[in-house]
Amino acid sequence: MDAAEETLRRSLAARAAAVTAQASAVRDLKAAKASSADIAAAVDALNALKLDAAAAERELIAAVSGGGEGDANGGAGMSREAFRQAVVNTLERRLFYIPSFKIYRGVAGLYDYGPPGCAVKSNVLAFWRQHFVLEEDMLEVDCPSVTPEIVLKASGHVDKFTDLMVKDEKTGTCYRADHLLKDFCKEKLEKDLSLPVEKVTELRHILAVLDDLSSEELGAKIKEYGITAPDTKNLLSDPYPFNLMFQTSIGPSGLSPGYMRPETAQGIFVNFKDLYYYNGNKLPFAAAQIGQAFRNEISPRQGLLRVREFTLAEIEHFVDSEDKSHPKFGVVSNLEFLMFPREKQTSGEKATKLRLGEAVDKGIVNNQTLGYFIGRVYLFLTHLGIDKDRLRFRQHLANEMAHYACDCWDAEIESSYGWIECVGIADRSAYDLHAHTEKSGVSLVAHEKFPEPREVEKLVIAPVKKEIGLTFKGNQKKVVEALEAMSENEAIEMKSALESKGEVEFQVCTLGQNVTIKSNMLSISKEKKKEHQRVFTPSVIEPSFGIGRIIYCLFEHSFYMRPSKAGDEQLNVFSFPPLVAPIKCTVFPLVQNQQYEEVAQQISKALKTSGISHKIDITGTSIGKRYARTDELGVPFAVTVDSTTSVTIRERDSKDQIRVSVEEVASVVKEVTDGQSTWADVQWRYPAHSSFSADE
Amino acid sequence: MDAAEETLRRSLAARAAAVTAQASAVRDLKAAKASSADIAAAVDALNALKLDAAAAERELIAAVSGGGEGDANGGAGMSREAFRQAVVNTLERRLFYIPSFKIYRGVAGLYDYGPPGCAVKSNVLAFWRQHFVLEEDMLEVDCPSVTPEIVLKASGHVDKFTDLMVKDEKTGTCYRADHLLKDFCKEKLEKDLSLPVEKVTELRHILAVLDDLSSEELGAKIKEYGITAPDTKNLLSDPYPFNLMFQTSIGPSGLSPGYMRPETAQGIFVNFKDLYYYNGNKLPFAAAQIGQAFRNEISPRQGLLRVREFTLAEIEHFVDSEDKSHPKFGVVSNLEFLMFPREKQTSGEKATKLRLGEAVDKGIVNNQTLGYFIGRVYLFLTHLGIDKDRLRFRQHLANEMAHYACDCWDAEIESSYGWIECVGIADRSAYDLHAHTEKSGVSLVAHEKFPEPREVEKLVIAPVKKEIGLTFKGNQKKVVEALEAMSENEAIEMKSALESKGEVEFQVCTLGQNVTIKSNMLSISKEKKKEHQRVFTPSVIEPSFGIGRIIYCLFEHSFYMRPSKAGDEQLNVFSFPPLVAPIKCTVFPLVQNQQYEEVAQQISKALKTSGISHKIDITGTSIGKRYARTDELGVPFAVTVDSTTSVTIRERDSKDQIRVSVEEVASVVKEVTDGQSTWADVQWRYPAHSSFSADE
C-alpha cells in the first residue's frame, strides 16, 4: 500500500467515524425530545457527512483500482485498443453492424444490425424470453415508445433525466461537461509526470467525485483549469442541464408534448392494476417487456456501447415488501461467481467468488428475491457465452443508488473499454407505484386478505371543531387538518404533554407558525378495530438488460485469432455457442459438381425441416477459404459433401471432423445445436475424419 | 343495373375513349417532330384526362360496391357493430390489448399489447421470420427508428407525407378535412331520404374522388356544405397539409432535425450497397426488417386499425428489372384464391377465385416475382388463421399507385370495418434506389458482368474547347458542360442540324440564355466500344405487412360465441390455431388435492422441457368455468388431471376429449401444437372420454 492510498484510507475511516458519531447524536436528540428544528439541523449535518464519506469512498476506489477498469485480457498479447479494433473491423466488414445512414455520412450513436448481427440479436432475445418470460411465468407486455409528458413527469424523467452540457461559445458545438473535465484530469495524470503530489491527489479526487459534482462545481473547475473546446480551443459556456429524452409532439395541435421513452419500465408500472388483476390479484408476479428505448446523448462515445437508440429487456417483479423470500431461491443458491460487495470496493479489494446462498444469508445481498434474479442473470449471461471470469456482480455504493432504492447490483462484463454495466438489478422499493398513484390519482396497491379479520388498535385523533373554531377563527380548517395529519408518534407525544401540562405548542406548517393547543380542543384515544385486509403498495425488483451492450461484450468474449494452416495469415473466429450463432451450419459441396450439389440440396431440405438455419456455399473457392469465411461469422458446424452417401461434419473451434451418413446429418446437427448433445458426445459415436485440404 | 350506375358506366367509357384518343394524338405529334411546347401541352391534356377517367372509375366502384365495404359476416346474425363490440370487449377484458397510459386517461391511437396479445404478436412475428426470412434466405436487418431529415427528404416523406387538416377556429381542435367531408356525405346519403337524385349523384361522386381532392377543392366543399367542427359547431379553418411524421431533434444543438421513421423500408434502401456486397454482388436478393413505425395521425379513428405507433414487417426484394422471373414460382402457381384485378373493380364485378399461375400468364399480375410474393403472403395469412374466404388480393387502380410503381396488390382482409388493407405488395421499380443515389451521391447500382465483352455503339460528344473559349470567353465552362450533358437524342438532332445548317441555337440553362453553336465547336460521332458489364439500378418489389392490422383481423376471424351447457350464457371462444395461440395448453387438476397437483406439476415440467407454453390452474373453480376461461384466451388444448396414471386432453373447438397416460401427455400435446399431427390423427389413436362436468 503506498502512502497516498494510506492517506485516503485514513481519511475514509475518519469520515466514517464522523458519520457514526453524528448518527448517534441524532438518536440522542430524538430520545431527549429536542425541538424539531434542532433535530432537523442534526439530520442535515448527518447527510452532509454521509455525502462526504461517500466521496472519500469513491476516491479510495479510484486510487486503488485505477478508476474501476481492471486488466482486460485483450487477446494474445495485444493491447486493448488493437484487440478492439480487430473485433470491430471484423464486425463491420461482415455486417454484424453498420453505422446507420452511412451513405449520408451517418449519425453518431446510431447503428444498424446487419444480417448476422440481427440473427444474433434475435437469438439472444428468443433465449431471454425462454429463460425469463416462459420459465418464470412472467406477464409480457408491449407498450408504445411514444409517451405523453405526464407519465415521464411522474417518473421524474422530465425534471431529472439530464446531463450537464457546455457549449463552444463561438461554434455552438456541445460537449458533456463531465467528459471534458474527466479527459483533462486523466490526461494530466497520465502524461504530466512532473505533477506535484498535491495536484495528483486533487485530480484523483475530482475523478472520484465526478458524478456528484454540481453544475456550479463543474463550471468552476472547467474555468480554473482553463479547459477549452477540444476541437477549436474556444472558450466554453457555463454548464447547464440538457434533458436526454427525444422530445416530440403528439397529435397535430402542438399542445401535447411527448417523448420517446428512455426505458420500457414505465409502460409496466402504469399497467400495474390490470396486470395484478390478470394475475388473479395475487403477489408476487413479474411483468416483462422487450423494446426500444431512446437517449439523446450529448456526444456519444464508446462506439457500440453508448448509443442513442437501443433495445432494453426489462422485468418488474412486484412483491410484498414484508416478504421478499423466493420459493425457487434454492435452485440458484449454490451458484458461485464473482461478486463485488460495497465493502470490498471501499476497502480496495477485488471482486471474489462468493456462493449466492451465503451472500443472501449474510445480508450482503438484501433479500432472496434480489438474490434469485442475480443468479438467473448469471445463468442467462453465461449460457449466451459470456466468460464467467470476466463477469462480476457489483453492488452500488451508497451514493450511486437512488434515494429510494434498497439495494442494487450491476452485472458488469469486462471488455476492452473496462468493466461495462450490462444488467442492473435493483430493489426500487415502492417508489414507482407511489409516484404514479400520486400523479394519476389511481391507487396502484395490492391487497392481502386476512383469513380471519384481525383486531387492531388504532389511534384516533378527534379535533373538537367548536373549541378550535372559537380560538383560531378563520384558521380553524388549517389547524384541524394539521392535527389530523399527525403521525402516531407525534399524537402520543401530544397526548402525554396535554395530560401533564394541559397545553402544548404545535407547529402548523400551512400557517407558518406555532399555535397553542389545549386539552379541550381534541381527544386522542386508542380504539380497537376489525380489519379484513391489508392494503399496501408493492415493492418492485427490477432487472434491466441492455441487450446491445450484452451482445457487444459477447462479441469481444467470443473473438479470437488463429494462424492459417500455412501460417501466413491470422484468421478471425467468433466462438459463439450454437444458441446464439447467427447461422448454425453451412453446407459445402467439396468441388463444383452436380451430384454433390444435389446431396447438398437434400441435406439443406432436411435441415430446413428440422428448423436449423444454414447456408449452402457452392462457390468454387477452396474448402479452407470457405471454412475461414464461416468461422469469421461464428458458424459452429460445417458439413462438407465429398461423396453421395456420407459427409463430414467439422466443428469450428477444434476443427475436428466426423464422418456421418447423409441421412443422419440433419439429426446430428440438430442434436448438437439445440443442446441435447455436446460435440464430444457425437464425436464418440461417429468415426473421425482427417482434414480435406492443405490450405486450412 | 340501375339507371345511375348505367350513367356512371357510360361516363367512364366516354372518358376512357378520350384518354385513348389523346394518347394517340400525343404519339402523332411526337412522330411529326412537333415543337416541344406543343408536345408538352398535349401531354398535360392527356394527364388531365387520365385523372378524370380515374375519378370516374372510382365513382363507379363506389356506386356498385357501396364504398368498397362488402358484406362482412359479423357472426351469427349480429350487426357488424355488435360483433365488433363483443370482440373488443373480450380483447380488452382479457388484456389482449390495453389502451396505453390508461390511468392518465390514455392517448388516442396508442395501445399496449397485454400478456396474451403480446404472446400472439410474438408468435406471428416468429412465424413471419420462419416463413419469409429463413425459408427464402432473406437478409434481415434492424435499423433505428430515429432518422435524420436528409434520408426522409430523399424518400419524399418530408415533403409529401401529409394529410389535409382543418382547425376549429375557436378551440384549435384539429380534424382531417377529408374525414369531415366523408362523414357529411355518408350521413346525408344514409339519413336524408328526400335527397334529390342530382344531390345523391353529387355526394357519391365526392366519396369516389375524395382521395384525389386538392386542398382548395376540399376547402370549397366544406364551405359550400356549411360543415362545422363536430364537437362545437364552430367554423373551420381552410385545409392545410400536416406532416404525419413525429418530429424530433438529434443531439443537443437543435440543428439536426430528425423524425421517427414512418416505415422501415428506408433503412434497407440506404444499406443497399453493403447488402448487395454481402450477397456476393448477386441479384436477386431480398432484405427484410421487422420494427416499429410511427405516424402522427391527426385524429385516429377505427380503434386498433389506425394507430400512431405500430409494428411493420417489410421485405425489399431487389431484382434486375429486365428479368423478373422467379425460380420458385412453380411452387405457388397452382394456388387459387380471391383476386380483384383493376378491370373487375372498374366493371363493378366482385373478386373471384383465380389461379395464380393464370393471373401471371395473362399479365393480370405484372411479373412472376410479384406473383410469387402474392402466393407466399396468401400462405402466410391463411396459416395464421385468416379465413381464406374473407381475404382478397386487390390490385391498385391507376390513380392509387405512385407514379413510379409498375403494379401493386393489397392483401385485404374483411373485418367489421369492411375490407382492410393489411399487406401491400408493390413493384416500386427503381424509384427508391434512384432517389437515394441522387441525394447521397453514392451510386446504388448493380453490375451484370458479361461472360464475353460486348461491342456497343456509343455516341461521343467532344467539344472543341479552344473554339468555344474564343467565342464565349468566361462562359466557356458552362457551355462545354451543357454540351456534354446532352441526351443521345438531342445530340443526334444537333448533329444533323449542324450538318445541314452549319450552326444551331442551343439553350444553356446555367447561363439562362441561348447561344449559337457552330460546326467547328464540337464533333459528335458514334464510336464502337467494348463493354464488360452492364451497370443498372435494380427494381424493388416490396411486400409490407401491417402486423397489428393482421392480428386484429385474426382476432375477428377467430372469435365466436357458443351457448354454455346449461344454455343460460353465451361463452366467447377464440379459435386460434396452435401456431398463434398465446398459450398452447392448460393443466387443470380436477379437484384441489395434493396428488393431482403433483401430477399437474410433473406434466408441467415435461411440457416445459418440450418448450410448450402452458399454464396450470389450481383454483377450485368448476372445471367447466376453467374451460370457458381458457377458451376465451384461445388456448387450443386443456389437460385435466383426474387420476395419477392417465389424464384427459380436451380440444377447444370440438370439446372432444381423449384419454392419455401421464407419461405421454407432453409428447401428444407437442405433436398437435407444432403441426406434426392433427387432432383427428391423435383422436384415432387414443380412447375418447366423455365430459367431466355438467356445467360445461
CSV table of N, CA, C and O in Angstrom, one decimal, chain B residues 319-356:
chain,number,residue,atom,x,y,z
B,319,VAL,N,-34.2,-6.8,-57.7
B,319,VAL,CA,-34.2,-7.7,-58.8
B,319,VAL,C,-33.9,-6.9,-60.1
B,319,VAL,O,-34.1,-5.7,-60.1
B,320,ASP,N,-33.3,-7.6,-61.0
B,320,ASP,CA,-33.0,-6.9,-62.3
B,320,ASP,C,-34.3,-6.6,-63.0
B,320,ASP,O,-35.1,-7.5,-63.3
B,321,SER,N,-34.5,-5.4,-63.4
B,321,SER,CA,-35.8,-5.0,-64.0
B,321,SER,C,-36.0,-5.7,-65.3
B,321,SER,O,-37.1,-5.9,-65.8
B,322,GLU,N,-34.9,-6.2,-65.9
B,322,GLU,CA,-35.0,-7.0,-67.2
B,322,GLU,C,-35.4,-8.4,-67.0
B,322,GLU,O,-35.6,-9.1,-68.0
B,323,ASP,N,-35.3,-8.9,-65.8
B,323,ASP,CA,-35.7,-10.3,-65.6
B,323,ASP,C,-36.4,-10.5,-64.2
B,323,ASP,O,-35.7,-10.7,-63.2
B,324,LYS,N,-37.7,-10.4,-64.3
B,324,LYS,CA,-38.4,-10.6,-63.0
B,324,LYS,C,-39.1,-11.9,-62.9
B,324,LYS,O,-40.1,-12.1,-62.2
B,325,SER,N,-38.5,-12.9,-63.5
B,325,SER,CA,-39.0,-14.3,-63.3
B,325,SER,C,-38.5,-14.8,-61.9
B,325,SER,O,-37.7,-14.2,-61.3
B,326,HIS,N,-39.2,-15.8,-61.4
B,326,HIS,CA,-38.8,-16.3,-60.1
B,326,HIS,C,-38.7,-17.8,-60.1
B,326,HIS,O,-39.6,-18.5,-60.5
B,327,PRO,N,-37.5,-18.3,-59.7
B,327,PRO,CA,-37.2,-19.8,-59.9
B,327,PRO,C,-38.2,-20.6,-59.1
B,327,PRO,O,-38.5,-21.8,-59.5
B,328,LYS,N,-38.8,-20.1,-58.0
B,328,LYS,CA,-39.7,-20.9,-57.2
B,328,LYS,C,-41.2,-20.7,-57.5
B,328,LYS,O,-42.1,-21.1,-56.8
B,329,PHE,N,-41.5,-19.9,-58.6
B,329,PHE,CA,-42.9,-19.6,-58.9
B,329,PHE,C,-43.8,-20.8,-59.0
B,329,PHE,O,-44.9,-20.8,-58.6
B,330,GLY,N,-43.2,-21.9,-59.5
B,330,GLY,CA,-43.9,-23.1,-59.7
B,330,GLY,C,-44.6,-23.6,-58.4
B,330,GLY,O,-45.6,-24.2,-58.4
B,331,VAL,N,-43.9,-23.3,-57.3
B,331,VAL,CA,-44.4,-23.8,-56.0
B,331,VAL,C,-45.7,-23.2,-55.6
B,331,VAL,O,-46.5,-23.8,-54.9
B,332,VAL,N,-46.0,-22.0,-56.1
B,332,VAL,CA,-47.2,-21.3,-55.7
B,332,VAL,C,-48.2,-21.2,-56.9
B,332,VAL,O,-49.3,-20.7,-56.7
B,333,SER,N,-47.8,-21.5,-58.1
B,333,SER,CA,-48.6,-21.2,-59.3
B,333,SER,C,-50.0,-21.8,-59.3
B,333,SER,O,-50.9,-21.4,-59.9
B,334,ASN,N,-50.1,-23.0,-58.6
B,334,ASN,CA,-51.4,-23.6,-58.6
B,334,ASN,C,-52.3,-23.2,-57.4
B,334,ASN,O,-53.5,-23.7,-57.3
B,335,LEU,N,-51.9,-22.3,-56.6
B,335,LEU,CA,-52.8,-21.7,-55.6
B,335,LEU,C,-53.9,-21.0,-56.3
B,335,LEU,O,-53.7,-20.3,-57.3
B,336,GLU,N,-55.1,-21.1,-55.7
B,336,GLU,CA,-56.3,-20.4,-56.2
B,336,GLU,C,-56.9,-19.7,-55.1
B,336,GLU,O,-57.2,-20.2,-54.0
B,337,PHE,N,-57.1,-18.4,-55.3
B,337,PHE,CA,-57.8,-17.6,-54.2
B,337,PHE,C,-58.4,-16.4,-54.8
B,337,PHE,O,-58.3,-16.1,-56.0
B,338,LEU,N,-59.1,-15.6,-53.9
B,338,LEU,CA,-59.8,-14.4,-54.4
B,338,LEU,C,-58.9,-13.3,-54.9
B,338,LEU,O,-58.0,-12.9,-54.1
B,339,MET,N,-59.0,-12.9,-56.1
B,339,MET,CA,-58.2,-11.8,-56.6
B,339,MET,C,-59.2,-10.8,-57.2
B,339,MET,O,-60.3,-11.1,-57.7
B,340,PHE,N,-58.8,-9.6,-57.2
B,340,PHE,CA,-59.7,-8.5,-57.6
B,340,PHE,C,-58.9,-7.5,-58.5
B,340,PHE,O,-58.5,-6.4,-58.0
B,341,PRO,N,-58.7,-7.9,-59.7
B,341,PRO,CA,-57.9,-7.1,-60.6
B,341,PRO,C,-58.6,-5.8,-60.9
B,341,PRO,O,-59.9,-5.7,-60.8
B,342,ARG,N,-57.8,-4.8,-61.4
B,342,ARG,CA,-58.3,-3.5,-61.7
B,342,ARG,C,-59.6,-3.6,-62.6
B,342,ARG,O,-60.6,-2.9,-62.3
B,343,GLU,N,-59.6,-4.4,-63.6
B,343,GLU,CA,-60.7,-4.4,-64.5
B,343,GLU,C,-62.0,-4.8,-63.9
B,343,GLU,O,-63.1,-4.3,-64.2
B,344,LYS,N,-61.9,-5.8,-63.0
B,344,LYS,CA,-63.1,-6.3,-62.3
B,344,LYS,C,-63.7,-5.2,-61.4
B,344,LYS,O,-64.9,-5.1,-61.2
B,345,GLN,N,-62.8,-4.4,-60.8
B,345,GLN,CA,-63.2,-3.3,-60.0
B,345,GLN,C,-64.0,-2.3,-60.8
B,345,GLN,O,-65.0,-1.8,-60.4
B,346,THR,N,-63.4,-1.9,-61.9
B,346,THR,CA,-64.0,-0.8,-62.7
B,346,THR,C,-65.3,-1.3,-63.4
B,346,THR,O,-66.1,-0.5,-63.7
B,347,SER,N,-65.4,-2.6,-63.6
B,347,SER,CA,-66.6,-3.0,-64.3
B,347,SER,C,-67.6,-3.4,-63.2
B,347,SER,O,-68.7,-3.9,-63.6
B,348,GLY,N,-67.3,-3.2,-61.9
B,348,GLY,CA,-68.3,-3.4,-60.9
B,348,GLY,C,-68.5,-4.8,-60.6
B,348,GLY,O,-69.5,-5.2,-59.9
B,349,GLU,N,-67.6,-5.7,-61.0
B,349,GLU,CA,-67.8,-7.1,-60.6
B,349,GLU,C,-67.2,-7.4,-59.2
B,349,GLU,O,-66.6,-6.5,-58.6
B,350,LYS,N,-67.3,-8.6,-58.7
B,350,LYS,CA,-66.7,-8.9,-57.4
B,350,LYS,C,-65.4,-9.6,-57.6
B,350,LYS,O,-65.1,-10.0,-58.7
B,351,ALA,N,-64.6,-9.7,-56.5
B,351,ALA,CA,-63.4,-10.5,-56.6
B,351,ALA,C,-63.8,-11.9,-56.9
B,351,ALA,O,-64.8,-12.4,-56.4
B,352,THR,N,-63.0,-12.6,-57.7
B,352,THR,CA,-63.3,-14.0,-58.0
B,352,THR,C,-62.0,-14.9,-57.8
B,352,THR,O,-60.9,-14.3,-57.7
B,353,LYS,N,-62.3,-16.2,-57.6
B,353,LYS,CA,-61.1,-17.1,-57.5
B,353,LYS,C,-60.3,-17.2,-58.8
B,353,LYS,O,-60.9,-17.3,-59.8
B,354,LEU,N,-59.0,-17.1,-58.7
B,354,LEU,CA,-58.2,-17.1,-59.8
B,354,LEU,C,-57.0,-18.0,-59.5
B,354,LEU,O,-56.5,-17.9,-58.3
B,355,ARG,N,-56.5,-18.7,-60.4
B,355,ARG,CA,-55.3,-19.5,-60.2
B,355,ARG,C,-54.1,-18.5,-60.4
B,355,ARG,O,-54.1,-17.8,-61.4
B,356,LEU,N,-53.2,-18.5,-59.5
B,356,LEU,CA,-52.1,-17.5,-59.5
B,356,LEU,C,-51.3,-17.6,-60.8
B,356,LEU,O,-51.0,-16.6,-61.4
